[in-house]
């Protein structure tokens, strides 16, 4: 009779596991249906829209991945000119193009940054490419002589009135 009890015990345990799994399936399925009712159409529509991708100048549509407008590569924000592809391929391997765009330096300043990256950040030896990279960076991302800030756009001024 002991073995008959073991069979019943195993049967009850297996039945418990099966019922528990079925209940979990029903609960999860019901939850998914309840979520689909208010959000399903929006989810389907999001699948049909082009994906936004972070770019050097903000966000770009996936279809604009390699689009160029006004001489600027939309995805990276880099100026498209001789040496662009080399700089894009070399620099953006390790960091965002934003780091290039936000920094301004002389040719020697860019060379010093490259040496720093080689000594402390693991940048490989650039070989013959270094001169072309420096040409591009020194020409397009040199220091800018900036005087006063731009004049403010014409604004409508008003006087705040105090409440009594």
PDB file of C-alpha atoms in Angstrom:
ATOM      1  CA  UNK A   1       0.000   0.000   0.000  1.00  0.00           C
ATOM      2  CA  UNK A   2       3.003   2.247   0.507  1.00  0.00           C
ATOM      3  CA  UNK A   3       3.763   2.332  -3.208  1.00  0.00           C
ATOM      4  CA  UNK A   4       0.115   3.084  -4.012  1.00  0.00           C
ATOM      5  CA  UNK A   5       0.335   6.101  -1.660  1.00  0.00           C
ATOM      6  CA  UNK A   6       3.489   7.253  -3.421  1.00  0.00           C
ATOM      7  CA  UNK A   7       1.717   7.093  -6.777  1.00  0.00           C
ATOM      8  CA  UNK A   8      -1.191   9.172  -5.430  1.00  0.00           C
ATOM      9  CA  UNK A   9       1.248  11.666  -3.883  1.00  0.00           C
ATOM     10  CA  UNK A  10       3.161  12.070  -7.156  1.00  0.00           C
ATOM     11  CA  UNK A  11      -0.113  12.365  -9.081  1.00  0.00           C
ATOM     12  CA  UNK A  12      -1.358  15.115  -6.712  1.00  0.00           C
ATOM     13  CA  UNK A  13       1.972  16.965  -6.989  1.00  0.00           C
ATOM     14  CA  UNK A  14       1.910  16.756 -10.807  1.00  0.00           C
ATOM     15  CA  UNK A  15      -1.732  17.871 -10.840  1.00  0.00           C
ATOM     16  CA  UNK A  16      -0.844  20.818  -8.567  1.00  0.00           C
ATOM     17  CA  UNK A  17       2.023  21.870 -10.882  1.00  0.00           C
ATOM     18  CA  UNK A  18      -0.183  21.587 -13.966  1.00  0.00           C
ATOM     19  CA  UNK A  19      -3.027  23.581 -12.401  1.00  0.00           C
ATOM     20  CA  UNK A  20      -0.585  26.235 -11.139  1.00  0.00           C
ATOM     21  CA  UNK A  21       0.948  26.621 -14.609  1.00  0.00           C
ATOM     22  CA  UNK A  22      -2.499  26.813 -16.198  1.00  0.00           C
ATOM     23  CA  UNK A  23      -3.567  29.500 -13.704  1.00  0.00           C
ATOM     24  CA  UNK A  24      -0.401  31.507 -14.385  1.00  0.00           C
ATOM     25  CA  UNK A  25      -1.002  31.226 -18.124  1.00  0.00           C
ATOM     26  CA  UNK A  26      -4.576  32.460 -17.717  1.00  0.00           C
ATOM     27  CA  UNK A  27      -3.524  35.374 -15.495  1.00  0.00           C
ATOM     28  CA  UNK A  28      -0.711  36.447 -17.846  1.00  0.00           C
ATOM     29  CA  UNK A  29      -2.905  36.049 -20.913  1.00  0.00           C
ATOM     30  CA  UNK A  30      -5.663  38.117 -19.321  1.00  0.00           C
ATOM     31  CA  UNK A  31      -3.143  40.798 -18.374  1.00  0.00           C
ATOM     32  CA  UNK A  32      -1.839  40.955 -21.925  1.00  0.00           C
ATOM     33  CA  UNK A  33      -5.366  41.280 -23.287  1.00  0.00           C
ATOM     34  CA  UNK A  34      -6.121  44.047 -20.796  1.00  0.00           C
ATOM     35  CA  UNK A  35      -2.956  45.883 -21.876  1.00  0.00           C
ATOM     36  CA  UNK A  36      -3.709  45.381 -25.571  1.00  0.00           C
ATOM     37  CA  UNK A  37      -7.123  47.012 -25.348  1.00  0.00           C
ATOM     38  CA  UNK A  38      -5.841  50.544 -24.562  1.00  0.00           C
ATOM     39  CA  UNK A  39      -2.322  50.292 -26.023  1.00  0.00           C
ATOM     40  CA  UNK A  40      -2.474  47.734 -28.835  1.00  0.00           C
ATOM     41  CA  UNK A  41      -3.115  50.116 -31.711  1.00  0.00           C
ATOM     42  CA  UNK A  42      -0.422  52.524 -30.540  1.00  0.00           C
ATOM     43  CA  UNK A  43       2.026  49.616 -30.283  1.00  0.00           C
ATOM     44  CA  UNK A  44       1.189  48.433 -33.807  1.00  0.00           C
ATOM     45  CA  UNK A  45       1.574  51.981 -35.137  1.00  0.00           C
ATOM     46  CA  UNK A  46       4.973  52.340 -33.452  1.00  0.00           C
ATOM     47  CA  UNK A  47       6.169  49.253 -35.301  1.00  0.00           C
ATOM     48  CA  UNK A  48       5.297  50.874 -38.617  1.00  0.00           C
ATOM     49  CA  UNK A  49       7.120  54.180 -37.940  1.00  0.00           C
ATOM     50  CA  UNK A  50      10.784  54.624 -38.800  1.00  0.00           C
ATOM     51  CA  UNK A  51      12.989  54.300 -35.757  1.00  0.00           C
ATOM     52  CA  UNK A  52      14.686  57.333 -34.246  1.00  0.00           C
ATOM     53  CA  UNK A  53      18.442  56.994 -33.865  1.00  0.00           C
ATOM     54  CA  UNK A  54      20.717  59.190 -31.770  1.00  0.00           C
ATOM     55  CA  UNK A  55      22.916  61.312 -33.959  1.00  0.00           C
ATOM     56  CA  UNK A  56      25.582  63.913 -33.405  1.00  0.00           C
ATOM     57  CA  UNK A  57      23.051  66.667 -33.928  1.00  0.00           C
ATOM     58  CA  UNK A  58      20.209  65.157 -31.889  1.00  0.00           C
ATOM     59  CA  UNK A  59      17.873  62.457 -33.146  1.00  0.00           C
ATOM     60  CA  UNK A  60      17.679  61.273 -36.762  1.00  0.00           C
ATOM     61  CA  UNK A  61      15.213  58.969 -38.464  1.00  0.00           C
ATOM     62  CA  UNK A  62      16.622  55.607 -39.435  1.00  0.00           C
ATOM     63  CA  UNK A  63      15.917  56.447 -43.074  1.00  0.00           C
ATOM     64  CA  UNK A  64      18.199  59.496 -42.652  1.00  0.00           C
ATOM     65  CA  UNK A  65      21.097  57.337 -41.416  1.00  0.00           C
ATOM     66  CA  UNK A  66      23.526  58.636 -44.028  1.00  0.00           C
ATOM     67  CA  UNK A  67      21.654  61.730 -45.159  1.00  0.00           C
ATOM     68  CA  UNK A  68      23.586  64.962 -45.652  1.00  0.00           C
ATOM     69  CA  UNK A  69      21.975  68.390 -45.351  1.00  0.00           C
ATOM     70  CA  UNK A  70      23.799  71.684 -45.791  1.00  0.00           C
ATOM     71  CA  UNK A  71      27.134  69.867 -45.730  1.00  0.00           C
ATOM     72  CA  UNK A  72      26.396  68.175 -42.382  1.00  0.00           C
ATOM     73  CA  UNK A  73      26.113  64.411 -41.950  1.00  0.00           C
ATOM     74  CA  UNK A  74      22.829  64.145 -40.013  1.00  0.00           C
ATOM     75  CA  UNK A  75      23.648  61.071 -37.956  1.00  0.00           C
ATOM     76  CA  UNK A  76      27.007  62.279 -36.668  1.00  0.00           C
ATOM     77  CA  UNK A  77      26.698  66.034 -37.037  1.00  0.00           C
ATOM     78  CA  UNK A  78      30.160  66.132 -38.636  1.00  0.00           C
ATOM     79  CA  UNK A  79      30.972  68.430 -41.551  1.00  0.00           C
ATOM     80  CA  UNK A  80      31.164  66.464 -44.792  1.00  0.00           C
ATOM     81  CA  UNK A  81      34.427  67.343 -46.507  1.00  0.00           C
ATOM     82  CA  UNK A  82      37.701  65.700 -47.439  1.00  0.00           C
ATOM     83  CA  UNK A  83      38.689  63.422 -44.556  1.00  0.00           C
ATOM     84  CA  UNK A  84      35.130  63.095 -43.197  1.00  0.00           C
ATOM     85  CA  UNK A  85      34.843  59.340 -43.777  1.00  0.00           C
ATOM     86  CA  UNK A  86      38.240  58.729 -42.201  1.00  0.00           C
ATOM     87  CA  UNK A  87      37.412  60.824 -39.118  1.00  0.00           C
ATOM     88  CA  UNK A  88      33.952  59.269 -38.800  1.00  0.00           C
ATOM     89  CA  UNK A  89      35.365  55.759 -39.077  1.00  0.00           C
ATOM     90  CA  UNK A  90      38.271  56.371 -36.710  1.00  0.00           C
ATOM     91  CA  UNK A  91      36.834  58.650 -34.033  1.00  0.00           C
ATOM     92  CA  UNK A  92      33.312  57.284 -33.689  1.00  0.00           C
ATOM     93  CA  UNK A  93      34.650  53.770 -33.174  1.00  0.00           C
ATOM     94  CA  UNK A  94      35.345  54.738 -29.556  1.00  0.00           C
ATOM     95  CA  UNK A  95      33.162  57.755 -28.808  1.00  0.00           C
ATOM     96  CA  UNK A  96      30.354  59.912 -30.093  1.00  0.00           C
ATOM     97  CA  UNK A  97      31.018  62.460 -32.819  1.00  0.00           C
ATOM     98  CA  UNK A  98      29.675  64.997 -30.316  1.00  0.00           C
ATOM     99  CA  UNK A  99      33.069  64.914 -28.588  1.00  0.00           C
ATOM    100  CA  UNK A 100      34.714  66.030 -31.825  1.00  0.00           C
ATOM    101  CA  UNK A 101      32.106  68.696 -32.554  1.00  0.00           C
ATOM    102  CA  UNK A 102      32.144  70.261 -29.088  1.00  0.00           C
ATOM    103  CA  UNK A 103      35.937  70.512 -28.978  1.00  0.00           C
ATOM    104  CA  UNK A 104      37.858  73.140 -30.893  1.00  0.00           C
ATOM    105  CA  UNK A 105      41.619  73.042 -31.169  1.00  0.00           C
ATOM    106  CA  UNK A 106      44.540  74.016 -33.331  1.00  0.00           C
ATOM    107  CA  UNK A 107      46.302  71.332 -35.315  1.00  0.00           C
ATOM    108  CA  UNK A 108      48.771  70.913 -32.442  1.00  0.00           C
ATOM    109  CA  UNK A 109      45.896  70.795 -29.953  1.00  0.00           C
ATOM    110  CA  UNK A 110      44.228  67.973 -31.912  1.00  0.00           C
ATOM    111  CA  UNK A 111      47.552  66.165 -32.139  1.00  0.00           C
ATOM    112  CA  UNK A 112      47.984  66.481 -28.367  1.00  0.00           C
ATOM    113  CA  UNK A 113      44.476  65.031 -27.852  1.00  0.00           C
ATOM    114  CA  UNK A 114      45.319  62.118 -30.147  1.00  0.00           C
ATOM    115  CA  UNK A 115      48.524  61.453 -28.175  1.00  0.00           C
ATOM    116  CA  UNK A 116      46.578  61.584 -24.903  1.00  0.00           C
ATOM    117  CA  UNK A 117      44.025  59.090 -26.273  1.00  0.00           C
ATOM    118  CA  UNK A 118      46.854  56.824 -27.422  1.00  0.00           C
ATOM    119  CA  UNK A 119      48.633  56.958 -24.060  1.00  0.00           C
ATOM    120  CA  UNK A 120      45.638  56.691 -21.749  1.00  0.00           C
ATOM    121  CA  UNK A 121      42.593  55.530 -23.701  1.00  0.00           C
ATOM    122  CA  UNK A 122      43.961  52.752 -25.898  1.00  0.00           C
ATOM    123  CA  UNK A 123      43.777  54.554 -29.244  1.00  0.00           C
ATOM    124  CA  UNK A 124      45.822  52.646 -31.811  1.00  0.00           C
ATOM    125  CA  UNK A 125      48.649  54.106 -33.887  1.00  0.00           C
ATOM    126  CA  UNK A 126      47.033  56.047 -36.743  1.00  0.00           C
ATOM    127  CA  UNK A 127      49.991  55.797 -39.122  1.00  0.00           C
ATOM    128  CA  UNK A 128      49.584  57.627 -42.429  1.00  0.00           C
ATOM    129  CA  UNK A 129      45.954  58.441 -41.605  1.00  0.00           C
ATOM    130  CA  UNK A 130      46.963  60.779 -38.800  1.00  0.00           C
ATOM    131  CA  UNK A 131      47.962  63.629 -41.136  1.00  0.00           C
ATOM    132  CA  UNK A 132      44.644  63.467 -43.029  1.00  0.00           C
ATOM    133  CA  UNK A 133      42.690  63.324 -39.743  1.00  0.00           C
ATOM    134  CA  UNK A 134      44.605  66.332 -38.421  1.00  0.00           C
ATOM    135  CA  UNK A 135      44.000  68.214 -41.697  1.00  0.00           C
ATOM    136  CA  UNK A 136      40.251  67.664 -41.371  1.00  0.00           C
ATOM    137  CA  UNK A 137      40.041  68.504 -37.656  1.00  0.00           C
ATOM    138  CA  UNK A 138      42.275  71.592 -37.887  1.00  0.00           C
ATOM    139  CA  UNK A 139      40.285  72.957 -40.820  1.00  0.00           C
ATOM    140  CA  UNK A 140      36.726  72.257 -39.636  1.00  0.00           C
ATOM    141  CA  UNK A 141      37.041  72.220 -35.839  1.00  0.00           C
ATOM    142  CA  UNK A 142      39.618  74.933 -35.199  1.00  0.00           C
ATOM    143  CA  UNK A 143      39.133  77.506 -32.425  1.00  0.00           C
ATOM    144  CA  UNK A 144      36.574  80.141 -33.326  1.00  0.00           C
ATOM    145  CA  UNK A 145      37.175  83.800 -32.665  1.00  0.00           C
ATOM    146  CA  UNK A 146      33.940  84.710 -30.981  1.00  0.00           C
ATOM    147  CA  UNK A 147      33.346  88.244 -29.822  1.00  0.00           C
ATOM    148  CA  UNK A 148      30.140  89.445 -28.273  1.00  0.00           C
ATOM    149  CA  UNK A 149      27.157  87.186 -28.241  1.00  0.00           C
ATOM    150  CA  UNK A 150      24.648  87.503 -31.041  1.00  0.00           C
ATOM    151  CA  UNK A 151      22.140  90.288 -30.745  1.00  0.00           C
ATOM    152  CA  UNK A 152      18.853  89.187 -29.239  1.00  0.00           C
ATOM    153  CA  UNK A 153      15.973  88.716 -31.600  1.00  0.00           C
ATOM    154  CA  UNK A 154      13.468  91.522 -31.419  1.00  0.00           C
ATOM    155  CA  UNK A 155      11.398  90.732 -28.374  1.00  0.00           C
ATOM    156  CA  UNK A 156       8.184  92.194 -27.139  1.00  0.00           C
ATOM    157  CA  UNK A 157       8.877  93.617 -23.715  1.00  0.00           C
ATOM    158  CA  UNK A 158       6.264  94.106 -21.057  1.00  0.00           C
ATOM    159  CA  UNK A 159       6.128  95.402 -17.513  1.00  0.00           C
ATOM    160  CA  UNK A 160       5.101  93.098 -14.726  1.00  0.00           C
ATOM    161  CA  UNK A 161       2.389  94.555 -12.595  1.00  0.00           C
ATOM    162  CA  UNK A 162       2.401  94.018  -8.884  1.00  0.00           C
ATOM    163  CA  UNK A 163      -0.580  92.428  -7.291  1.00  0.00           C
ATOM    164  CA  UNK A 164      -2.091  94.303  -4.392  1.00  0.00           C
TER     165      UNK A 164
END
